[in-house]
Amino acid sequence: MLFRPRRLRKTAALRSLVRETILRPDDLVAPLFAIPGKNKKKEIISMPGQYQMSVEEIAKEVKSLWGLGVKSIILFGIPDKKDSIGSRSWAEDGIIQNTIKAVKDIIPEMIVITDICLCEYTDHGHCGVIKDGYVNNDATVELLVRQAISHAAAGADIVAPSDMMDGRVRAIRNALDMESYADIAILAYSAKYASAFYGPFRDAAGSAPIFGDRKSYQMDPANSREAIKEVLLDINEGADMVIVKPALSYLDIIKTVKEITNLPVGAYNVSGEYSMIKAAARLGWLDEQNTMMESLISIKRAGADIILTYFAKDAAKILGE
Ligand code: PBG
């Protein structure tokens, strides 16, 4: 007798009968970039198909995502002005605060996640305040708390700290609870690596650091046990969900994290992972749809319950066909 695993691959119906992993539009979170102004929609050169949008354009986009079954978005803001402490990040009339309100006006059920970090708001592009040439942890945490509270006040459902400062999850949880935002959840970017795959995002958000790099706060790509340490700390501090970021070069980390927690695990399929596929497809070197779907299913197969991806809309279209 010969073993014949091919028996179960013979037809599309058989393959779907034994398929282990199913991707759903509900798994996807669409990142959106908000800019000040009116009726603005500018394509991001290094991320074809992604746009910086003013409020009304974001509202349109949100409607179309909702229609395709994508029920969550994560918002990034490009402020009207930047300063050394990122003070526009907690302004009541700030870019994110206004955008949250507009989204909630259009589709109240849309899950609005906001990125908590200072890098888009500081004139030096670092994720925190600088003291003696170094990002100061505790002074930064105080400002992140302000930012998180102001997003909650504007109507965000989930705040997602992506700064990698120590102790920020606990500080944000305590402050949310004190200000009677006990229902606002924290999606912690717990294992966030200092990755070159963020390159296109930094163009999109105008957030590249003007000196140095982020290696003194984001994790070393060589480490996996440290990811466990970070994840357990964030869970202990009150995170409701955790994220591994980037996704594709870190599938082993997603798998490990899934094994050590019963919290939902998110994975961020980052800008560089998106742009590589887009670029190769443009050159005719890769089939865009198939590479996109294969990447997403591999992230889910590794253990991600939630996938933050610039492909959310395109993938949801295919899933709905
Ligand atoms: C920080 C933040 C970054 C990303 C998400 N949140 C950039 C960074 O750490 O430099 C990257 C996302 C991507 O590359 O798609 N606010």
PDB file of N, CA and C and ligand atoms in Angstrom, residues 47 76 115 117 119-120 127 162 189 192 197-199 201-202 207 214 218 245 268-272 310, ligand 1:
ATOM      1  N   MET A  47       3.660  53.254  -0.893  1.00  0.00           N
ATOM      2  CA  MET A  47       2.622  52.260  -0.551  1.00  0.00           C
ATOM      3  C   MET A  47       1.459  52.388  -1.539  1.00  0.00           C
ATOM      4  N   PHE A  76      -3.972  56.328  12.203  1.00  0.00           N
ATOM      5  CA  PHE A  76      -2.710  57.043  12.406  1.00  0.00           C
ATOM      6  C   PHE A  76      -2.935  58.477  11.958  1.00  0.00           C
ATOM      7  N   ASP A 115      -3.673  54.273  17.399  1.00  0.00           N
ATOM      8  CA  ASP A 115      -2.276  54.018  17.709  1.00  0.00           C
ATOM      9  C   ASP A 115      -1.831  55.042  18.755  1.00  0.00           C
ATOM     10  N   CYS A 117       1.266  56.629  20.303  1.00  0.00           N
ATOM     11  CA  CYS A 117       2.709  56.801  20.125  1.00  0.00           C
ATOM     12  C   CYS A 117       2.952  58.261  19.787  1.00  0.00           C
ATOM     13  N   CYS A 119       5.597  59.377  17.813  1.00  0.00           N
ATOM     14  CA  CYS A 119       6.530  59.623  16.694  1.00  0.00           C
ATOM     15  C   CYS A 119       5.947  60.451  15.558  1.00  0.00           C
ATOM     16  N   GLU A 120       4.641  60.354  15.325  1.00  0.00           N
ATOM     17  CA  GLU A 120       4.070  61.186  14.247  1.00  0.00           C
ATOM     18  C   GLU A 120       3.947  62.650  14.683  1.00  0.00           C
ATOM     19  N   CYS A 127       9.762  58.241  19.356  1.00  0.00           N
ATOM     20  CA  CYS A 127       8.470  57.855  19.937  1.00  0.00           C
ATOM     21  C   CYS A 127       8.262  58.415  21.339  1.00  0.00           C
ATOM     22  N   SER A 162       2.042  51.677  20.821  1.00  0.00           N
ATOM     23  CA  SER A 162       3.032  51.073  19.924  1.00  0.00           C
ATOM     24  C   SER A 162       4.422  51.634  20.158  1.00  0.00           C
ATOM     25  N   TYR A 189       0.966  46.617  21.554  1.00  0.00           N
ATOM     26  CA  TYR A 189       2.024  46.144  20.671  1.00  0.00           C
ATOM     27  C   TYR A 189       3.109  45.666  21.640  1.00  0.00           C
ATOM     28  N   LYS A 192       7.219  44.322  19.648  1.00  0.00           N
ATOM     29  CA  LYS A 192       7.431  45.168  18.471  1.00  0.00           C
ATOM     30  C   LYS A 192       8.926  45.280  18.231  1.00  0.00           C
ATOM     31  N   PHE A 197      11.368  46.897   8.003  1.00  0.00           N
ATOM     32  CA  PHE A 197      10.124  46.778   7.237  1.00  0.00           C
ATOM     33  C   PHE A 197       9.132  47.911   7.519  1.00  0.00           C
ATOM     34  N   TYR A 198       9.462  48.824   8.452  1.00  0.00           N
ATOM     35  CA  TYR A 198       8.582  49.977   8.700  1.00  0.00           C
ATOM     36  C   TYR A 198       8.880  51.137   7.757  1.00  0.00           C
ATOM     37  N   GLY A 199       9.873  50.962   6.898  1.00  0.00           N
ATOM     38  CA  GLY A 199      10.318  52.075   6.041  1.00  0.00           C
ATOM     39  C   GLY A 199       9.211  52.852   5.360  1.00  0.00           C
ATOM     40  N   PHE A 201       6.046  53.082   5.960  1.00  0.00           N
ATOM     41  CA  PHE A 201       5.148  53.729   6.934  1.00  0.00           C
ATOM     42  C   PHE A 201       5.714  55.078   7.364  1.00  0.00           C
ATOM     43  N   ARG A 202       7.020  55.108   7.529  1.00  0.00           N
ATOM     44  CA  ARG A 202       7.612  56.360   8.014  1.00  0.00           C
ATOM     45  C   ARG A 202       7.503  57.464   6.972  1.00  0.00           C
ATOM     46  N   SER A 207       7.337  60.107   9.951  1.00  0.00           N
ATOM     47  CA  SER A 207       7.757  59.868  11.331  1.00  0.00           C
ATOM     48  C   SER A 207       9.147  59.249  11.465  1.00  0.00           C
ATOM     49  N   ARG A 214      15.554  53.409  16.491  1.00  0.00           N
ATOM     50  CA  ARG A 214      14.637  53.064  17.578  1.00  0.00           C
ATOM     51  C   ARG A 214      15.103  51.839  18.369  1.00  0.00           C
ATOM     52  N   GLN A 218      12.625  49.640  20.707  1.00  0.00           N
ATOM     53  CA  GLN A 218      12.010  48.494  20.025  1.00  0.00           C
ATOM     54  C   GLN A 218      12.952  47.286  20.132  1.00  0.00           C
ATOM     55  N   LYS A 245       4.774  42.327  15.913  1.00  0.00           N
ATOM     56  CA  LYS A 245       4.971  43.215  14.774  1.00  0.00           C
ATOM     57  C   LYS A 245       6.441  43.303  14.418  1.00  0.00           C
ATOM     58  N   TYR A 268       0.803  42.402  13.053  1.00  0.00           N
ATOM     59  CA  TYR A 268       0.790  43.565  12.164  1.00  0.00           C
ATOM     60  C   TYR A 268       1.615  43.264  10.915  1.00  0.00           C
ATOM     61  N   ASN A 269       0.878  43.089   9.817  1.00  0.00           N
ATOM     62  CA  ASN A 269       1.471  42.869   8.496  1.00  0.00           C
ATOM     63  C   ASN A 269       1.886  44.270   7.998  1.00  0.00           C
ATOM     64  N   VAL A 270       3.136  44.634   8.244  1.00  0.00           N
ATOM     65  CA  VAL A 270       3.528  46.048   8.174  1.00  0.00           C
ATOM     66  C   VAL A 270       3.757  46.565   6.750  1.00  0.00           C
ATOM     67  N   SER A 271       4.031  47.871   6.693  1.00  0.00           N
ATOM     68  CA  SER A 271       4.119  48.569   5.410  1.00  0.00           C
ATOM     69  C   SER A 271       5.112  47.924   4.443  1.00  0.00           C
ATOM     70  N   GLY A 272       6.289  47.555   4.924  1.00  0.00           N
ATOM     71  CA  GLY A 272       7.299  46.982   4.032  1.00  0.00           C
ATOM     72  C   GLY A 272       6.844  45.652   3.452  1.00  0.00           C
ATOM     73  N   TYR A 310      -2.625  46.386   5.438  1.00  0.00           N
ATOM     74  CA  TYR A 310      -3.001  47.334   4.384  1.00  0.00           C
ATOM     75  C   TYR A 310      -3.751  46.623   3.261  1.00  0.00           C
TER      76      TYR A 310
HETATM   77  C1  PBG B   1       4.648  53.918  15.654  1.00  0.00           C
HETATM   78  C2  PBG B   1       4.278  52.925  14.620  1.00  0.00           C
HETATM   79  C3  PBG B   1       5.045  52.512  13.531  1.00  0.00           C
HETATM   80  C4  PBG B   1       4.275  51.589  12.842  1.00  0.00           C
HETATM   81  C5  PBG B   1       3.057  51.483  13.502  1.00  0.00           C
HETATM   82  N1  PBG B   1       3.092  52.310  14.621  1.00  0.00           N
HETATM   83  C6  PBG B   1       6.344  52.974  13.049  1.00  0.00           C
HETATM   84  C7  PBG B   1       7.577  52.796  13.791  1.00  0.00           C
HETATM   85  O1  PBG B   1       7.643  52.192  14.865  1.00  0.00           O
HETATM   86  O2  PBG B   1       8.551  53.329  13.292  1.00  0.00           O
HETATM   87  C8  PBG B   1       4.711  50.860  11.608  1.00  0.00           C
HETATM   88  C9  PBG B   1       3.636  50.274  10.796  1.00  0.00           C
HETATM   89  C10 PBG B   1       4.049  49.835   9.459  1.00  0.00           C
HETATM   90  O3  PBG B   1       5.225  49.809   9.068  1.00  0.00           O
HETATM   91  O4  PBG B   1       3.131  49.473   8.707  1.00  0.00           O
HETATM   92  N2  PBG B   1       3.725  54.944  15.745  1.00  0.00           N
END
